Short mmCIF file of C-alpha atoms in Angstrom, two decimals:
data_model
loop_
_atom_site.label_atom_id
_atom_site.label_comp_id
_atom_site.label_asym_id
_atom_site.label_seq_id
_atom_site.Cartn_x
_atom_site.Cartn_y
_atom_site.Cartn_z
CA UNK A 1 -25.15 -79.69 29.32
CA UNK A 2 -25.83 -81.98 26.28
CA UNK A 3 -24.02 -85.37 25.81
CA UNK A 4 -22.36 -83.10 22.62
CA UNK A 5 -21.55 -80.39 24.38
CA UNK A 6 -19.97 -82.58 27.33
CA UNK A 7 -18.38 -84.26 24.40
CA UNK A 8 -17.43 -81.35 22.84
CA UNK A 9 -15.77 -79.25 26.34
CA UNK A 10 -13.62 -82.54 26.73
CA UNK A 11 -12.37 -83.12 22.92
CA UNK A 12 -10.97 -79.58 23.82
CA UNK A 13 -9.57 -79.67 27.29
CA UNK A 14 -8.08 -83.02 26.65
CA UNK A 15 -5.59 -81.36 24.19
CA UNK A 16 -2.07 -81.39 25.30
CA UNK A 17 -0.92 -77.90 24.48
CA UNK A 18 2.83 -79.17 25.34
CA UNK A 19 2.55 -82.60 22.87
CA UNK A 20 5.90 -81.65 20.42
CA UNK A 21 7.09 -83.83 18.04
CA UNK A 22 10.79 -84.30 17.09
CA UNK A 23 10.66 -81.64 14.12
CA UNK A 24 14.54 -82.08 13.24
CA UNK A 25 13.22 -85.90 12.43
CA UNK A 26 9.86 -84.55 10.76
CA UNK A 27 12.00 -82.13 8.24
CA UNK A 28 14.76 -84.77 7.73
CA UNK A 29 11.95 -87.40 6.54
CA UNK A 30 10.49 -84.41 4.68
CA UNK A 31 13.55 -83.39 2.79
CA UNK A 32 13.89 -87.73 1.97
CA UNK A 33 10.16 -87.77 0.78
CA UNK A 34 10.58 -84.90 -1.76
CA UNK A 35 13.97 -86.10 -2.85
CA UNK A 36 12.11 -89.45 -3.86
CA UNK A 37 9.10 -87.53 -5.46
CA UNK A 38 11.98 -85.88 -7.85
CA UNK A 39 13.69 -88.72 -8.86
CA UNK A 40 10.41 -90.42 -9.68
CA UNK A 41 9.15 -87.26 -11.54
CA UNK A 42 12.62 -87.51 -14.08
CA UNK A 43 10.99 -90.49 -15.02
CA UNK A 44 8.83 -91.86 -17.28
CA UNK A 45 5.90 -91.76 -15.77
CA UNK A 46 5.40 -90.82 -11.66
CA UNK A 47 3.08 -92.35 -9.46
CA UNK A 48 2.14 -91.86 -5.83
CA UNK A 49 0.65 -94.41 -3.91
CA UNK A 50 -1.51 -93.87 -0.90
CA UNK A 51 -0.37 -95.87 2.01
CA UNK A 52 2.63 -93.85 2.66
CA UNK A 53 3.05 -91.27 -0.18
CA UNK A 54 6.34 -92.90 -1.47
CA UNK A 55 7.02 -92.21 -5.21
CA UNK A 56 6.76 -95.06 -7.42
CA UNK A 57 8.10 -95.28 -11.16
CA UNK A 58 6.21 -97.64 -13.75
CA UNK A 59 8.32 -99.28 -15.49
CA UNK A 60 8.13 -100.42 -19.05
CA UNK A 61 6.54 -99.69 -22.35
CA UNK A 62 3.45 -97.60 -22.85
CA UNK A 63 0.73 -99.71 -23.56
CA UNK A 64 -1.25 -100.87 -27.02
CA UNK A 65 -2.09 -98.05 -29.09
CA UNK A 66 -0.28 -95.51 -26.88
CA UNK A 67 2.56 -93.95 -28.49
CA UNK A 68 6.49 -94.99 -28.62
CA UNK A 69 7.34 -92.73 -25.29
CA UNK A 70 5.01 -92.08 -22.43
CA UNK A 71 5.48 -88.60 -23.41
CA UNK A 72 6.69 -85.82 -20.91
CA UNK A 73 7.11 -86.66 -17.36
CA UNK A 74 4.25 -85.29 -15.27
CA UNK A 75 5.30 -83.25 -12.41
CA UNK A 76 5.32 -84.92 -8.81
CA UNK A 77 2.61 -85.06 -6.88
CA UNK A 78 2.55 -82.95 -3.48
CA UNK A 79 -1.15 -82.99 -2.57
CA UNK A 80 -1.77 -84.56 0.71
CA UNK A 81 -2.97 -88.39 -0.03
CA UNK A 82 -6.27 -89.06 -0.04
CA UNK A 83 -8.30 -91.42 1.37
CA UNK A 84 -7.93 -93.08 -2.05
CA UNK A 85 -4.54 -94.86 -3.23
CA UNK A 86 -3.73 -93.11 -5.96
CA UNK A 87 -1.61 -90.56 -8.05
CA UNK A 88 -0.91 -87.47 -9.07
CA UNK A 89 0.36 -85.74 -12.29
CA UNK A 90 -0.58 -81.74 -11.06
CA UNK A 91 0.89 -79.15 -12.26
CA UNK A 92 3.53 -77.19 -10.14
CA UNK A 93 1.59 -74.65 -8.86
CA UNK A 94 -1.34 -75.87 -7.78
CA UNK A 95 -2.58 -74.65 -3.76
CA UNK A 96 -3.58 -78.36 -2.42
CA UNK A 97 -4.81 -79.97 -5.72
CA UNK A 98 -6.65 -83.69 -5.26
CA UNK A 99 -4.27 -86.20 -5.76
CA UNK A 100 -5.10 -87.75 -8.79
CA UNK A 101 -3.30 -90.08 -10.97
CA UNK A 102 -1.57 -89.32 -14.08
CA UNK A 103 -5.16 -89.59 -15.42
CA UNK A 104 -6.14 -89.74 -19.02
CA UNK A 105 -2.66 -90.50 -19.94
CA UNK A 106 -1.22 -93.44 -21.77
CA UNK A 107 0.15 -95.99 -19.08
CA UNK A 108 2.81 -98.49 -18.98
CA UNK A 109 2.58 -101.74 -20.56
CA UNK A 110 0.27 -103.90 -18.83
CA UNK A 111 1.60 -107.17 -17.94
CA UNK A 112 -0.83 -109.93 -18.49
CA UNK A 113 -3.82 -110.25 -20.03
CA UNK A 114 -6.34 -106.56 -19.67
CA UNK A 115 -9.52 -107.55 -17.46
CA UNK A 116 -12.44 -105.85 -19.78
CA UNK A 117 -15.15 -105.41 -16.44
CA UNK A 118 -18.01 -104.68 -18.71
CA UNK A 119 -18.49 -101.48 -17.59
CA UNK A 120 -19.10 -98.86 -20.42
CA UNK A 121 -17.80 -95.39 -19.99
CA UNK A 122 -18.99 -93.25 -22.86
CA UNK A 123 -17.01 -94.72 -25.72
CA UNK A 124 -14.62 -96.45 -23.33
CA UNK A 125 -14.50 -99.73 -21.62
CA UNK A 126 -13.30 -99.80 -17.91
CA UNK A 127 -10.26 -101.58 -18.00
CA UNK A 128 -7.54 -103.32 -15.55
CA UNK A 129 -4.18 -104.46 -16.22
CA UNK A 130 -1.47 -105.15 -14.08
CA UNK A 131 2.30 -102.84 -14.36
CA UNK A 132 5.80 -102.88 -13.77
CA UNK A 133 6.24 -100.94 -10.58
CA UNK A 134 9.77 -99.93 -9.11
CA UNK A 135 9.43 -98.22 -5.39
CA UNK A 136 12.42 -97.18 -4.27
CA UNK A 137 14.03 -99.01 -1.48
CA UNK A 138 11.44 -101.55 -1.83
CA UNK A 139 12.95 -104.55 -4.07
CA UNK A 140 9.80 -106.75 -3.32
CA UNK A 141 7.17 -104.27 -4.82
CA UNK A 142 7.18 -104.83 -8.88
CA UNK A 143 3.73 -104.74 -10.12
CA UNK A 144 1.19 -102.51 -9.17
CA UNK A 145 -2.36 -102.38 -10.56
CA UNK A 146 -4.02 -99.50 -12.90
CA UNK A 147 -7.28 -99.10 -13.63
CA UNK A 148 -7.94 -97.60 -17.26
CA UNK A 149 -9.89 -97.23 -20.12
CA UNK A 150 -9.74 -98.98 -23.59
CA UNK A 151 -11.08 -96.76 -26.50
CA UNK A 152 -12.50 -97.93 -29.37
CA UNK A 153 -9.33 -98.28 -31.20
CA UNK A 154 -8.12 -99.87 -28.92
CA UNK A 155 -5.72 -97.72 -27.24
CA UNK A 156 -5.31 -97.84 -23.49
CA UNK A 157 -5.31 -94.78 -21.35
CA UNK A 158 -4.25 -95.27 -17.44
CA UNK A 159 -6.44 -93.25 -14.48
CA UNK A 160 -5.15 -94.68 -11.69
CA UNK A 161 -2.20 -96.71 -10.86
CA UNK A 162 -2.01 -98.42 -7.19
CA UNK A 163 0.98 -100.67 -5.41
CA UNK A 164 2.17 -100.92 -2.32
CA UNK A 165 4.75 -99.28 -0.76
CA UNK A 166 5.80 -101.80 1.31
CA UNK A 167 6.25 -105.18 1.88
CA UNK A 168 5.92 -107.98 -1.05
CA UNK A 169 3.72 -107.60 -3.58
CA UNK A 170 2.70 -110.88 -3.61
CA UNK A 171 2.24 -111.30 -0.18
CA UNK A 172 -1.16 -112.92 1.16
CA UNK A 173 -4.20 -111.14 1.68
CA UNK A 174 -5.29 -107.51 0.21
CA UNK A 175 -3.40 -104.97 -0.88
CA UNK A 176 -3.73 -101.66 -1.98
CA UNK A 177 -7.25 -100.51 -3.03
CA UNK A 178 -7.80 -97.99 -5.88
CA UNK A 179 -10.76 -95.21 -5.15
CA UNK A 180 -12.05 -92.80 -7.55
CA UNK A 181 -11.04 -89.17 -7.03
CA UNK A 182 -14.00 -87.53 -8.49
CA UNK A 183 -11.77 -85.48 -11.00
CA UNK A 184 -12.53 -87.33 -14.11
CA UNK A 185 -15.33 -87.77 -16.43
CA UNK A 186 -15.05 -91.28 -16.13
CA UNK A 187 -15.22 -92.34 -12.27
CA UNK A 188 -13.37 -95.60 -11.80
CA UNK A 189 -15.14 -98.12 -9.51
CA UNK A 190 -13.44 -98.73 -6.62
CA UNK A 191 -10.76 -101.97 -7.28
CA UNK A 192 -7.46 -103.63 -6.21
CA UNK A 193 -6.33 -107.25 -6.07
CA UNK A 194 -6.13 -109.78 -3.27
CA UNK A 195 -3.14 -112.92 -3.06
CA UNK A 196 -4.89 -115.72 -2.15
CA UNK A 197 -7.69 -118.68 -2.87
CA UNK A 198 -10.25 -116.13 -2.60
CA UNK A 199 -13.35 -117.16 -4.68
CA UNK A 200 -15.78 -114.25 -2.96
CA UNK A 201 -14.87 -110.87 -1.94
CA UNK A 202 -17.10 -109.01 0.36
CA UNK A 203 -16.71 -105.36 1.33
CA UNK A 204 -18.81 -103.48 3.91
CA UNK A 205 -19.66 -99.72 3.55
CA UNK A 206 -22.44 -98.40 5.99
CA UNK A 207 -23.12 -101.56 7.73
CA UNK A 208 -24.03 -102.94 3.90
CA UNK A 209 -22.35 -105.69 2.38
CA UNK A 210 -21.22 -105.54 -1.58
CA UNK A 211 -19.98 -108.36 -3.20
CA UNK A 212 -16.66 -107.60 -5.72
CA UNK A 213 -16.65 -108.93 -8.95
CA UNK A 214 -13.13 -110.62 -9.46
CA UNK A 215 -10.80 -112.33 -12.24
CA UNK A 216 -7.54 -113.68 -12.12
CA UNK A 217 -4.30 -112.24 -13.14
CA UNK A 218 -3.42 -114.74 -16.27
CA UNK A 219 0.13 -114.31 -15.18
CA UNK A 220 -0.21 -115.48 -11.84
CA UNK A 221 -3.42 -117.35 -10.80
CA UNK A 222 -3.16 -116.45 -6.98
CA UNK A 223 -3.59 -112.68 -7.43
CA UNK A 224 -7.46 -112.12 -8.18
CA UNK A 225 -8.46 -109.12 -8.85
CA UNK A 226 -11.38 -107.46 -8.32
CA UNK A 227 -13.97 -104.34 -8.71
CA UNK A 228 -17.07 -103.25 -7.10
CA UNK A 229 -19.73 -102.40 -9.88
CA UNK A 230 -20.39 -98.70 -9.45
CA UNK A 231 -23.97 -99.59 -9.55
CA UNK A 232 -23.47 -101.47 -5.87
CA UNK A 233 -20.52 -99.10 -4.59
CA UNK A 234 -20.71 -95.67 -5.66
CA UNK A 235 -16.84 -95.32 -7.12
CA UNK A 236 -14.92 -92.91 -4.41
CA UNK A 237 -16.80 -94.27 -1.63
CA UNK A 238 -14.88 -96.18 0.84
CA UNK A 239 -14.84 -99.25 2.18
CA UNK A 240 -15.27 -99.36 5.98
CA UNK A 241 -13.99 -102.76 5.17
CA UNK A 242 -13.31 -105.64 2.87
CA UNK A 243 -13.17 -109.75 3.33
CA UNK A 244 -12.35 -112.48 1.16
CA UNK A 245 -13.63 -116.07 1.09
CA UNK A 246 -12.83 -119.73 0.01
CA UNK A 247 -14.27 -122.20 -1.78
CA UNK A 248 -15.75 -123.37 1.39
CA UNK A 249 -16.92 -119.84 2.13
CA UNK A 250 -14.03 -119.95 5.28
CA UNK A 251 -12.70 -116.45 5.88
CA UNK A 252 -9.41 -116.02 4.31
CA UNK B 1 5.08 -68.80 -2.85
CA UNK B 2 7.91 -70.48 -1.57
CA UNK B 3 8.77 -70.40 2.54
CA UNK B 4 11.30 -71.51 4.38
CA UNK B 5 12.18 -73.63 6.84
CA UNK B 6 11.94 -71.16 9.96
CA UNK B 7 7.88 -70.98 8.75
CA UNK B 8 7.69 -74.58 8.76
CA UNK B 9 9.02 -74.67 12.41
CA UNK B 10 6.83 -71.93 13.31
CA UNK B 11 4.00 -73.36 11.70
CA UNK B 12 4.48 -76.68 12.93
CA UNK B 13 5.21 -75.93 16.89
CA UNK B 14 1.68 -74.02 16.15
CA UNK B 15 0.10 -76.94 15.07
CA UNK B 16 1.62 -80.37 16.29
CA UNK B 17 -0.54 -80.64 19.59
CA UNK B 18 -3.83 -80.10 17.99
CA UNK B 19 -2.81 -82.44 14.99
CA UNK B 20 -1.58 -85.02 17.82
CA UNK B 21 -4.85 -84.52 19.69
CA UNK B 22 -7.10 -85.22 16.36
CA UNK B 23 -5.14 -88.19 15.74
CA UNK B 24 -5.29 -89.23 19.59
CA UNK B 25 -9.05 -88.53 19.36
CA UNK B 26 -9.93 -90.81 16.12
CA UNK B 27 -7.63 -93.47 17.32
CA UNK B 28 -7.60 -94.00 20.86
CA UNK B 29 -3.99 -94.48 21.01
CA UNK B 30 -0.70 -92.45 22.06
CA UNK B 31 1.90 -94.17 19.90
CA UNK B 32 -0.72 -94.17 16.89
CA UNK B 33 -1.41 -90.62 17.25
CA UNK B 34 2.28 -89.11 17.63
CA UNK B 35 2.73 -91.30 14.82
CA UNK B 36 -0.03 -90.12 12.80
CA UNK B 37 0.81 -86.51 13.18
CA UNK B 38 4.06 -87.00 12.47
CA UNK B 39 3.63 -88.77 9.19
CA UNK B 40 1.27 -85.67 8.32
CA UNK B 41 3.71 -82.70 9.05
CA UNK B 42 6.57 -84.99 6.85
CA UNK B 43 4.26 -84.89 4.15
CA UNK B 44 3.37 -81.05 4.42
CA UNK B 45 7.23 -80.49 4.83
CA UNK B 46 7.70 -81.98 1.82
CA UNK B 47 5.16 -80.09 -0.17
CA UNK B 48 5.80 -77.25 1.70
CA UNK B 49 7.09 -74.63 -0.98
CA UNK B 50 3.33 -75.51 -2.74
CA UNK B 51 1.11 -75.29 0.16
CA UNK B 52 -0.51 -71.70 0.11
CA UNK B 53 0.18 -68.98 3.40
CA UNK B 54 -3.36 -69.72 4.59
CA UNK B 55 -3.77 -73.52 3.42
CA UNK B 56 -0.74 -75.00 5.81
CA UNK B 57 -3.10 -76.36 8.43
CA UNK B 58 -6.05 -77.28 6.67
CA UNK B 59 -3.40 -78.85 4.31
CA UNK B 60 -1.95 -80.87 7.54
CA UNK B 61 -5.32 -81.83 8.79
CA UNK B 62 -6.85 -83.58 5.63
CA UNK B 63 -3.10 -85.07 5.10
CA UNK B 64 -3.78 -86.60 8.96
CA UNK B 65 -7.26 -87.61 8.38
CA UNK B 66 -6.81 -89.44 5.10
CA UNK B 67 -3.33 -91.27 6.59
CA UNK B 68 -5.37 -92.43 9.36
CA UNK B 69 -8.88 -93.61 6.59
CA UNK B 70 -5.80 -95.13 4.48
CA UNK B 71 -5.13 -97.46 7.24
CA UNK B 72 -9.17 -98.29 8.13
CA UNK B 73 -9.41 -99.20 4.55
CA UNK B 74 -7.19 -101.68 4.32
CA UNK B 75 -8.87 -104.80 6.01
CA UNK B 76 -10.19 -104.73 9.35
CA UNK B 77 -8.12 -103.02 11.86
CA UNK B 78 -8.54 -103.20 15.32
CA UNK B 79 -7.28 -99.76 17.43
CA UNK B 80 -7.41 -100.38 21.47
CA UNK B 81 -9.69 -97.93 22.61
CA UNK B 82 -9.96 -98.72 26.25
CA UNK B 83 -6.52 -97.89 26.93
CA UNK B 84 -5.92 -95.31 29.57
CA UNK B 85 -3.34 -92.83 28.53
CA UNK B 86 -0.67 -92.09 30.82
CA UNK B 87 -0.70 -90.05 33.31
CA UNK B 88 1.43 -86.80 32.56
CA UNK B 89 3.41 -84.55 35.00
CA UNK B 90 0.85 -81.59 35.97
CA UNK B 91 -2.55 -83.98 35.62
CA UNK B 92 -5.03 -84.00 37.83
CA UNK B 93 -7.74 -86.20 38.10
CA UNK B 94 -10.12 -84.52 36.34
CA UNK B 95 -8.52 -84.35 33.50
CA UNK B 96 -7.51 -87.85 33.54
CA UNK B 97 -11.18 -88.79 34.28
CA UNK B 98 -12.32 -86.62 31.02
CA UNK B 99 -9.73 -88.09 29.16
CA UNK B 100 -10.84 -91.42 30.20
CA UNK B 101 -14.49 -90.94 29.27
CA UNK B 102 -13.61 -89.58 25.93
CA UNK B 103 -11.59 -92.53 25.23
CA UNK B 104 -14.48 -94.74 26.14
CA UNK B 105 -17.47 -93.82 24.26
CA UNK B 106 -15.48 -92.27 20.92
CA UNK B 107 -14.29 -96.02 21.51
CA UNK B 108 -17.69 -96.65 21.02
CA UNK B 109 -18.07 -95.51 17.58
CA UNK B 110 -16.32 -97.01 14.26
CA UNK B 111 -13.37 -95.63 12.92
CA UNK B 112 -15.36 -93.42 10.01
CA UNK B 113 -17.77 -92.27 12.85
CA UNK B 114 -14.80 -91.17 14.88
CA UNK B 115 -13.44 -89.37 11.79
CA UNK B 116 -16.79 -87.87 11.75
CA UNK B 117 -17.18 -86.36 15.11
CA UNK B 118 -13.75 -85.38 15.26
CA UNK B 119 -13.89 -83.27 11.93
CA UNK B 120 -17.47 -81.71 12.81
CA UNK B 121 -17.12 -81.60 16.99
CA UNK B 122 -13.36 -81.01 17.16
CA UNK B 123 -12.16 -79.06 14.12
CA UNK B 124 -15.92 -77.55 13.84
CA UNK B 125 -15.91 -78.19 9.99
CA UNK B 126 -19.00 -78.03 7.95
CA UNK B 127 -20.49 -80.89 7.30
CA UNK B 128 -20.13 -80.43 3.46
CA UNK B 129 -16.17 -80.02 4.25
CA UNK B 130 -16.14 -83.06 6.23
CA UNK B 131 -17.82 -84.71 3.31
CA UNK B 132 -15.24 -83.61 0.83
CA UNK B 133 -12.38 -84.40 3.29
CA UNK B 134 -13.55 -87.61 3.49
CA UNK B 135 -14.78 -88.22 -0.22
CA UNK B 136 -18.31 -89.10 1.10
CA UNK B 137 -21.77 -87.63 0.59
CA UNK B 138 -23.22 -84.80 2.64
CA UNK B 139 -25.81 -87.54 3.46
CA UNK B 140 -23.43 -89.89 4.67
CA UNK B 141 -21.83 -86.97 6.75
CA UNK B 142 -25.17 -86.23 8.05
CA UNK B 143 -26.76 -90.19 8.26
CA UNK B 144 -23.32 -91.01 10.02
CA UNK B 145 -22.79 -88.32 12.48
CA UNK B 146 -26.28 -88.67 13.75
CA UNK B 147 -25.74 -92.40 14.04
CA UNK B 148 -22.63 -91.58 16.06
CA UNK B 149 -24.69 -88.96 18.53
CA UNK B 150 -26.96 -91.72 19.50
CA UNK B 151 -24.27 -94.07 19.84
CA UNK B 152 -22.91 -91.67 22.23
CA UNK B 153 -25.86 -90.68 24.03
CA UNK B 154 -26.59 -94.37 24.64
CA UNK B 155 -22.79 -94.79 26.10
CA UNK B 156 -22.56 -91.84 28.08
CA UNK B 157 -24.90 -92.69 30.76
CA UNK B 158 -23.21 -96.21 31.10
CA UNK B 159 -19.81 -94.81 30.60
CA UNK B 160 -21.21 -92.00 33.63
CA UNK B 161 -22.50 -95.03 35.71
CA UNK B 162 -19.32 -97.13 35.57
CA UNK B 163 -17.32 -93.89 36.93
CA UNK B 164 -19.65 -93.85 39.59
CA UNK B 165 -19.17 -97.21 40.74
CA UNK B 166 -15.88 -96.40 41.35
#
């Protein structure tokens, strides 16, 4: 027998045919989770985030250029998350549609200064700003970070929007990384934001090391973002992980 | 189509140990794994009324496999992987000693190998649908799984000698 057939036989008789879980808990948590996805989709614009699928509402103005409302409320995302953090504006009856953001859409006012990466997309520059987040039952999450594009005139559209959904936002260390979901025309290199004196950030994908590229949030100087060039990273391809450095090149 | 909740039960009692199992298998660990495969019939509960009759467990699975790559992506996680599991009523030692092996050399491999193996060895996907489950090339599928083999192939005999010293 081969090492993958060995390996295969005991994958299989390993199972546990009598595992159960507690299903009265799973549908009780299920019934909370679409409750939340509702409320968020009455308002202006809904958002799920990855870690944990909680809804999140952006709060605030739409952005430069965009227009006085953020315009109908998308419906709520019930795709299983992806690997990527990210959100969803499908339409109702989709099967299992990718989660993707409310993409191509005008976003919320970004708070801050817009970080222009460089990176040309058609007519478009690649774009990141930082939101107004609200996640319910989570008073310590309030920004969140969307990736966009800037057209020519200026106007801003949003493709993904990330935060956590949980904890503090401005907690130490990383926090919720944006991948592309490979259901736009424009793929968004993979980006989020780190709290912290970081002056290098390193991710590893196949045993290669990528260097971000980074800038600081004007409104708060610990919270650097960053982005991997899509050149270096291929957007939607993740991470296996991701460091950050001092000054002094001491791990953070 | 909407269903209700007496298909969700059915469904889920159908599916929980071999959602528990996948999770078990890619993380090494009881607690993670219950939690894991919890977390992923919560979420297909709550889409439930928009997940297609024949889409409920491949729906369940991917929701599973990208909680658990959610959680590798952040920064480096650790998962113990030389935990034994506990003994259950009914075991008997070969089982226990399979169950031991597997932990060891799938502890062997990283956490997007493991996701690997167990979507192409356990669930017997494609290696294109492993790809798109896990938003990676084919290539990467392929370059990644084969890495894994040999990782295992190098481990098993170790893995085979230790058990004999015993």
């Amino acid at each position: 027998m081969s090492e993958l057939d060995r390996l295969r036989d005991a994958m299989r008789a390993t199972e546990r045919p009598d595992a159960t879980l507690d299903l009265e808990t799973v549908m009780r948590a299920g019934r909370r989770l679409r409750i939340r996805r509702r409320v968020a989709g009455g308002a202006a614009a809904t958002f799920v985030a990855g870690l944990v699928g909680v809804a999140v509402v952006a709060v605030g103005a739409p952005g430069p250029g965009g227009p006085a409302s953020t315009g109908p409320a998308p419906s709520v995302a019930e795709a299983p998350p992806s690997a990527a953090a990210s959100a969803s504006a499908s339409t109702a009856k989709e099967p299992t549609p990718p989660p993707t953001v409310a993409r191509g859409v005008p976003g919320p006012k970004p708070l801050g200064q817009v970080i222009d990466t460089g990176v040309q997309q058609g007519t478009d520059r690649r774009v990141y700003y930082v939101v107004s987040v609200s996640v319910p039952g989570v008073p310590k999450v309030t920004i969140g970070l969307a990736a966009g594009r800037r057209a020519p005139d200026g106007t801003l559209r949003t493709d993904i929007l990330v935060n956590d959904v949980a904890g503090a936002d401005r907690s130490p260390g990383f926090h919720q990384i944006g991948y592309d979901e490979r259901s736009s025309d424009a793929p968004v290199p993979t980006f989020g934001y780190f709290v912290g004196p970081a002056e290098r950030i390193i991710g590893t994908v196949d045993g290669r090391q990528v260097d971000a590229r980074m800038a600081r949030w004007s409104m708060n100087k610990q919270v650097v973002i960053f982005w991997f060039d899509p050149a270096t990273l291929t957007p939607g391809e993740r991470l296996d992980g991701i460091i950050a450095r001092d000054r002094a090149g001491r791990r953070l | 189509m909407a269903r209700g909740d007496a298909e969700f039960v059915e469904f889920a009692r159908a599916a929980s140990a071999r959602l528990v199992h996948a999770a078990f298998l890619m993380t090494g660990d009881h607690h993670q794994a219950e939690d894991a495969a919890q977390t992923a019939l919560v979420r297909t509960y709550a889409s439930w009324s928009r997940i297609h009759d024949d889409d409920a467990y491949g729906y369940a699975r991917r929701t599973l496999v990208n909680h658990l790559v959610d959680r590798w992506r952040r920064p480096m996680r650790e998962y113990p992987t030389e935990e034994v599991p506990e003994q259950r009523r009914g075991d008997v030692a070969d089982d226990v000693t399979t169950r031991a092996w597997l932990v060891t050399i799938l502890g062997a491999l990283s956490p997007r190998e493991r996701a690997i193996v167990v979507l192409r060895y356990y669930f017997d996907l494609p290696e294109a649908q492993v790809a798109r489950e896990l938003a990676v090339s084919v290539g990467t599928v392929k370059s990644t799984s084969s890495r894994a083999l040999e990782k295992l192939r190098t481990a098993a005999p170790r893995t085979a000698d230790e058990e004999a010293r015993r």
